[in-house]
Amino acid sequence: MTPPTLYIIATPIGNLEDMTYRAVRILGEVDLIAAEDTRHSLKLLNHFGISKPLTSYFDHNQQIKGERILHALRQGKSVALISDAGTPCISDPGYQLVRDAVAEGIPVVPLPGACAAITALSASGLPTDTFTFAGFPPSRQGKRRTFLSGMSALPGTLVLYEAPHRLADTLTDIRELLGERQVIVARELTKMFEECIRGSVSEVIDAVSHGIVRGEVVLLIAPGADVPPEHESLEHVLDRLMADGTLSIKDVAKQAAVISGVSRSEAYSEALRLKNNTDCA
Ligand code: SAM
């Protein structure tokens, strides 16, 4: 008999034909489906003839719902987690639930499938051997600029999610802070109006400034010509981000962890140590 399992199931990012056979089978077998938006997911489930108890699990109820889902798993039930589109936990809820299930020794089984970042990267023509996925840039300009300058020395391709109405502003900041790199705006992937807008940052700014960019967008940025091949040291990155003065210690640690390739907890302890040293000096 299969032990109670938490399944992390990727769903299509636009084209229902990208649903996998295995995802349909497991969703039809579990006792409970936790979905970011139950009404949205109901359409997907109805399309595939799946009828199962549904519960919501989204950013603002993660704590309480996470506990209930763990309770169901402890009682021997199997649970599937899905998000509105793509892979749960990737700029979507799920990380805390997976972390807690792992801590309790509950089996967590991922079902691979669509993910906008990887889909865009695969067709980008940009280097794929090393890349950094950093989710959505902050919406406020000051924080966004700090976030982008923190990425300037990263090796490999940079992959971001961005809201269409912020695209032109983000590209303008990229040109200023990362230089005139090649970029790609991968829009509406797998859907009817799928397109990839390619060019230098200035060319793409020009292209997206002529009309309103609609739909969902992945932004890919080619590596800079002068980016050092190795990660910047943790201490150096922390110094640079803390000197900026606009970020909390938590945000500094989060970004520093991505940039220097260490865990968030290591970055956080080191940031606290540096802060204490500065405060005592
Ligand atoms: N977990 C999802 C995944 O695995 O791709 C991402 C969820 S995140 C909340 C949603 C963002 O993903 C969108 O704002 C957009 O940046 C990107 N995205 C999702 N679907 C897309 C598509 N069909 N084409 C381009 N970008 C897409």
Short mmCIF file of C-alpha atoms and ligand atoms in Angstrom, two decimals:
data_model
loop_
_atom_site.label_atom_id
_atom_site.label_comp_id
_atom_site.label_asym_id
_atom_site.label_seq_id
_atom_site.Cartn_x
_atom_site.Cartn_y
_atom_site.Cartn_z
CA MET A 1 0.00 0.00 0.00
CA THR A 2 1.33 3.51 -0.86
CA PRO A 3 2.01 5.54 2.31
CA PRO A 4 0.20 8.91 2.63
CA THR A 5 1.98 11.15 0.15
CA LEU A 6 2.08 14.82 -0.73
CA TYR A 7 2.16 15.09 -4.54
CA ILE A 8 3.43 18.37 -6.06
CA ILE A 9 1.78 18.46 -9.45
CA ALA A 10 2.63 20.80 -12.32
CA THR A 11 -0.29 21.90 -14.50
CA PRO A 12 -0.32 23.64 -17.93
CA ILE A 13 0.67 27.31 -18.29
CA GLY A 14 -1.89 27.91 -21.01
CA ASN A 15 -2.25 24.90 -23.25
CA LEU A 16 -4.28 22.07 -21.72
CA GLU A 17 -2.52 19.54 -23.95
CA ASP A 18 0.54 20.07 -21.76
CA MET A 19 -1.15 18.23 -18.87
CA THR A 20 0.64 14.92 -18.32
CA TYR A 21 -1.07 11.50 -18.23
CA ARG A 22 0.47 10.93 -14.82
CA ALA A 23 -0.88 14.22 -13.44
CA VAL A 24 -4.40 13.26 -14.55
CA ARG A 25 -4.06 9.79 -13.00
CA ILE A 26 -2.67 10.97 -9.64
CA LEU A 27 -5.18 13.82 -9.34
CA GLY A 28 -7.91 11.23 -9.86
CA GLU A 29 -6.46 8.97 -7.14
CA VAL A 30 -5.65 11.32 -4.23
CA ASP A 31 -8.04 11.94 -1.31
CA LEU A 32 -7.71 15.73 -1.39
CA ILE A 33 -6.53 18.38 -3.86
CA ALA A 34 -5.12 21.63 -2.44
CA ALA A 35 -5.34 24.40 -5.03
CA GLU A 36 -4.26 28.03 -5.05
CA ASP A 37 -7.65 29.10 -6.42
CA THR A 38 -10.28 26.37 -6.23
CA ARG A 39 -12.63 27.98 -8.77
CA HIS A 40 -9.81 28.33 -11.29
CA SER A 41 -8.61 24.76 -10.76
CA LEU A 42 -12.14 23.37 -10.96
CA LYS A 43 -12.16 24.26 -14.68
CA LEU A 44 -8.98 22.22 -15.22
CA LEU A 45 -10.26 19.31 -13.15
CA ASN A 46 -13.64 19.31 -14.93
CA HIS A 47 -11.88 19.32 -18.29
CA PHE A 48 -10.11 16.09 -17.34
CA GLY A 49 -13.17 14.57 -15.66
CA ILE A 50 -11.59 14.65 -12.18
CA SER A 51 -13.92 15.02 -9.23
CA LYS A 52 -12.20 15.14 -5.83
CA PRO A 53 -12.54 17.14 -2.60
CA LEU A 54 -10.83 20.51 -3.09
CA THR A 55 -9.39 22.88 -0.54
CA SER A 56 -7.74 26.25 -1.02
CA TYR A 57 -4.07 26.84 -0.27
CA PHE A 58 -2.79 30.30 -1.13
CA ASP A 59 -0.34 32.92 0.12
CA HIS A 60 -2.52 34.32 2.88
CA ASN A 61 -3.90 31.10 4.36
CA GLN A 62 -0.74 28.99 4.09
CA GLN A 63 -0.21 28.73 7.84
CA ILE A 64 -3.64 27.50 8.84
CA LYS A 65 -4.32 25.47 5.67
CA GLY A 66 -0.84 23.98 5.76
CA GLU A 67 -1.55 22.61 9.24
CA ARG A 68 -4.86 21.09 8.05
CA ILE A 69 -3.22 19.49 5.04
CA LEU A 70 -0.49 18.01 7.25
CA HIS A 71 -3.21 16.72 9.57
CA ALA A 72 -4.89 14.95 6.63
CA LEU A 73 -1.54 13.42 5.62
CA ARG A 74 -0.88 12.26 9.20
CA GLN A 75 -4.27 10.55 9.14
CA GLY A 76 -3.20 8.50 6.14
CA LYS A 77 -4.73 10.59 3.35
CA SER A 78 -2.87 11.44 0.16
CA VAL A 79 -2.91 15.05 -0.99
CA ALA A 80 -2.06 16.76 -4.30
CA LEU A 81 -0.92 20.36 -4.41
CA ILE A 82 -1.53 22.36 -7.59
CA SER A 83 -1.24 26.05 -8.38
CA ASP A 84 -3.15 28.16 -10.91
CA ALA A 85 -0.62 27.28 -13.61
CA GLY A 86 2.79 25.70 -13.88
CA THR A 87 4.83 24.18 -11.10
CA PRO A 88 3.75 24.79 -7.48
CA CYS A 89 6.41 26.44 -5.27
CA ILE A 90 7.97 28.31 -8.23
CA SER A 91 6.82 31.89 -7.52
CA ASP A 92 3.71 30.13 -6.20
CA PRO A 93 2.63 28.80 -2.80
CA GLY A 94 3.94 25.43 -1.63
CA TYR A 95 7.44 25.84 -0.23
CA GLN A 96 6.34 25.96 3.43
CA LEU A 97 4.07 22.95 3.06
CA VAL A 98 6.81 20.90 1.39
CA ARG A 99 9.35 21.99 4.02
CA ASP A 100 7.00 20.95 6.86
CA ALA A 101 6.08 17.64 5.21
CA VAL A 102 9.77 16.82 4.70
CA ALA A 103 10.48 17.70 8.34
CA GLU A 104 7.80 15.21 9.44
CA GLY A 105 9.12 12.47 7.19
CA ILE A 106 6.02 12.53 4.97
CA PRO A 107 6.90 11.41 1.42
CA VAL A 108 6.82 14.28 -1.08
CA VAL A 109 6.57 13.23 -4.73
CA PRO A 110 6.98 15.81 -7.53
CA LEU A 111 5.16 15.35 -10.84
CA PRO A 112 7.08 17.38 -13.44
CA GLY A 113 5.38 19.44 -16.11
CA ALA A 114 5.09 23.01 -17.32
CA CYS A 115 7.09 25.82 -15.75
CA ALA A 116 7.13 29.19 -17.53
CA ALA A 117 10.75 29.96 -16.58
CA ILE A 118 12.14 26.70 -17.98
CA THR A 119 9.86 26.78 -21.02
CA ALA A 120 11.11 30.27 -21.90
CA LEU A 121 14.76 29.41 -21.22
CA SER A 122 14.62 26.33 -23.43
CA ALA A 123 13.67 28.40 -26.49
CA SER A 124 15.66 31.51 -25.63
CA GLY A 125 18.89 30.72 -27.43
CA LEU A 126 20.71 32.11 -24.38
CA PRO A 127 23.23 30.02 -22.40
CA THR A 128 21.47 27.30 -20.41
CA ASP A 129 24.46 25.71 -18.62
CA THR A 130 24.31 28.31 -15.85
CA PHE A 131 21.25 30.43 -15.12
CA THR A 132 19.64 32.23 -12.21
CA PHE A 133 15.89 32.28 -11.75
CA ALA A 134 14.96 35.11 -9.40
CA GLY A 135 11.16 35.28 -9.63
CA PHE A 136 9.44 38.68 -9.76
CA PRO A 137 11.57 41.82 -9.29
CA PRO A 138 10.19 44.07 -6.51
CA SER A 139 7.48 46.39 -7.83
CA ARG A 140 8.81 49.52 -6.09
CA GLN A 141 11.53 51.16 -8.16
CA GLY A 142 14.08 51.64 -5.36
CA LYS A 143 13.94 47.99 -4.31
CA ARG A 144 13.87 46.85 -7.91
CA ARG A 145 17.04 48.76 -8.68
CA THR A 146 18.83 47.28 -5.66
CA PHE A 147 17.60 43.82 -6.70
CA LEU A 148 18.88 44.31 -10.27
CA SER A 149 22.24 45.75 -9.27
CA GLY A 150 22.67 42.73 -6.99
CA MET A 151 22.40 40.59 -10.13
CA SER A 152 24.90 42.47 -12.25
CA ALA A 153 27.84 40.19 -11.38
CA LEU A 154 25.96 36.91 -11.66
CA PRO A 155 27.25 34.45 -14.24
CA GLY A 156 24.88 32.89 -16.79
CA THR A 157 21.42 33.82 -18.03
CA LEU A 158 19.04 35.69 -15.73
CA VAL A 159 15.40 34.58 -15.78
CA LEU A 160 12.67 36.78 -14.27
CA TYR A 161 8.92 36.88 -14.15
CA GLU A 162 7.39 40.31 -14.69
CA ALA A 163 3.95 41.87 -14.89
CA PRO A 164 3.31 43.25 -18.41
CA HIS A 165 2.54 46.77 -17.17
CA ARG A 166 5.90 46.97 -15.40
CA LEU A 167 7.96 45.58 -18.27
CA ALA A 168 9.06 48.88 -19.83
CA ASP A 169 10.16 50.32 -16.45
CA THR A 170 12.04 47.15 -15.53
CA LEU A 171 13.79 47.06 -18.91
CA THR A 172 14.79 50.70 -18.50
CA ASP A 173 16.34 49.89 -15.10
CA ILE A 174 18.08 46.85 -16.63
CA ARG A 175 19.66 49.00 -19.35
CA GLU A 176 20.93 51.44 -16.76
CA LEU A 177 22.15 48.92 -14.16
CA LEU A 178 23.18 45.85 -16.20
CA GLY A 179 24.08 47.57 -19.47
CA GLU A 180 23.03 47.04 -23.06
CA ARG A 181 22.60 43.25 -22.91
CA GLN A 182 20.59 40.96 -25.16
CA VAL A 183 17.14 40.30 -23.69
CA ILE A 184 14.11 38.23 -24.56
CA VAL A 185 10.52 38.85 -23.63
CA ALA A 186 8.76 35.48 -23.87
CA ARG A 187 5.06 36.25 -23.85
CA GLU A 188 1.95 34.06 -23.63
CA LEU A 189 3.94 30.83 -23.95
CA THR A 190 1.95 27.82 -25.18
CA LYS A 191 -1.04 30.08 -25.91
CA MET A 192 -2.53 31.49 -29.12
CA PHE A 193 -0.56 34.75 -29.07
CA GLU A 194 2.77 33.26 -28.01
CA GLU A 195 5.75 35.35 -29.08
CA CYS A 196 9.40 35.96 -28.25
CA ILE A 197 10.62 39.53 -28.62
CA ARG A 198 14.41 39.43 -28.94
CA GLY A 199 17.05 42.15 -29.18
CA SER A 200 19.24 44.51 -27.22
CA VAL A 201 17.54 46.09 -24.20
CA SER A 202 17.02 49.30 -26.18
CA GLU A 203 15.49 47.45 -29.13
CA VAL A 204 13.12 45.54 -26.85
CA ILE A 205 12.17 48.71 -24.94
CA ASP A 206 11.35 50.22 -28.30
CA ALA A 207 9.29 47.19 -29.31
CA VAL A 208 7.28 47.04 -26.09
CA SER A 209 6.75 50.80 -25.85
CA HIS A 210 4.70 50.97 -29.05
CA GLY A 211 1.63 49.32 -27.61
CA ILE A 212 0.36 47.75 -24.44
CA VAL A 213 2.05 44.43 -23.70
CA ARG A 214 -0.65 41.99 -22.72
CA GLY A 215 -0.63 38.61 -21.09
CA GLU A 216 2.02 36.80 -19.12
CA VAL A 217 5.70 37.42 -19.55
CA VAL A 218 9.06 35.84 -18.79
CA LEU A 219 12.06 38.14 -19.12
CA LEU A 220 15.45 36.62 -19.95
CA ILE A 221 18.71 38.55 -19.81
CA ALA A 222 21.94 37.40 -21.45
CA PRO A 223 25.09 37.20 -19.30
CA GLY A 224 27.09 40.43 -19.21
CA ALA A 225 30.40 40.45 -21.09
CA ASP A 226 32.35 41.47 -17.99
CA VAL A 227 30.68 39.18 -15.44
CA PRO A 228 33.29 37.22 -13.47
CA PRO A 229 32.87 33.44 -13.82
CA GLU A 230 32.88 32.77 -10.08
CA HIS A 231 30.31 33.79 -7.48
CA GLU A 232 31.05 36.99 -5.64
CA SER A 233 32.03 36.21 -2.02
CA LEU A 234 29.20 36.29 0.52
CA GLU A 235 30.81 39.00 2.62
CA HIS A 236 31.37 41.21 -0.41
CA VAL A 237 27.76 40.84 -1.56
CA LEU A 238 26.42 41.55 1.95
CA ASP A 239 28.61 44.65 2.27
CA ARG A 240 27.37 45.95 -1.04
CA LEU A 241 23.67 45.31 -0.35
CA MET A 242 23.82 46.62 3.25
CA ALA A 243 25.65 49.77 2.16
CA ASP A 244 22.65 50.58 -0.02
CA GLY A 245 20.60 51.01 3.18
CA THR A 246 17.16 50.46 1.60
CA LEU A 247 16.75 46.73 2.38
CA SER A 248 15.90 44.96 5.62
CA ILE A 249 18.42 42.39 6.91
CA LYS A 250 15.99 39.64 5.83
CA ASP A 251 15.82 40.99 2.25
CA VAL A 252 19.59 41.50 2.16
CA ALA A 253 20.09 37.86 3.20
CA LYS A 254 17.55 36.62 0.65
CA GLN A 255 19.28 38.36 -2.25
CA ALA A 256 22.79 37.61 -1.01
CA ALA A 257 21.92 33.90 -0.83
CA VAL A 258 20.88 33.90 -4.52
CA ILE A 259 23.91 35.91 -5.63
CA SER A 260 26.58 34.00 -3.75
CA GLY A 261 25.00 30.55 -3.93
CA VAL A 262 24.73 29.92 -0.16
CA SER A 263 21.68 29.05 1.97
CA ARG A 264 19.42 31.84 3.23
CA SER A 265 20.18 30.92 6.83
CA GLU A 266 23.93 31.18 6.24
CA ALA A 267 23.49 34.55 4.54
CA TYR A 268 21.22 35.73 7.37
CA SER A 269 23.68 34.78 10.16
CA GLU A 270 26.56 36.40 8.29
CA ALA A 271 24.50 39.55 7.66
CA LEU A 272 23.65 39.77 11.38
CA ARG A 273 27.33 39.31 12.29
CA LEU A 274 28.39 42.10 9.91
CA LYS A 275 25.61 44.37 11.18
CA ASN A 276 26.61 43.78 14.81
CA ASN A 277 30.25 44.52 13.95
CA THR A 278 29.22 47.76 12.26
CA ASP A 279 26.91 48.75 15.16
CA CYS A 280 29.70 48.11 17.72
CA ALA A 281 32.34 49.99 15.74
N1 SAM B 1 4.51 28.47 -10.90
C1 SAM B 1 4.43 29.07 -12.22
C2 SAM B 1 5.43 28.37 -13.14
O1 SAM B 1 5.87 27.28 -12.84
O2 SAM B 1 5.73 28.92 -14.20
C3 SAM B 1 4.64 30.56 -12.18
C4 SAM B 1 3.62 31.28 -11.34
S1 SAM B 1 3.85 33.00 -11.26
C5 SAM B 1 2.63 33.45 -10.10
C6 SAM B 1 3.11 33.57 -12.73
C7 SAM B 1 4.11 34.19 -13.68
O3 SAM B 1 4.72 33.18 -14.49
C8 SAM B 1 3.50 35.16 -14.69
O4 SAM B 1 3.31 36.44 -14.14
C9 SAM B 1 4.53 35.17 -15.80
O5 SAM B 1 5.64 35.95 -15.45
C10 SAM B 1 4.94 33.67 -15.78
N2 SAM B 1 4.08 32.91 -16.72
C11 SAM B 1 3.10 32.04 -16.39
N3 SAM B 1 2.54 31.53 -17.50
C12 SAM B 1 3.17 32.09 -18.55
C13 SAM B 1 3.04 31.99 -19.97
N4 SAM B 1 2.12 31.20 -20.50
N5 SAM B 1 3.87 32.72 -20.74
C14 SAM B 1 4.80 33.54 -20.20
N6 SAM B 1 4.95 33.69 -18.86
C15 SAM B 1 4.16 32.98 -18.06
#
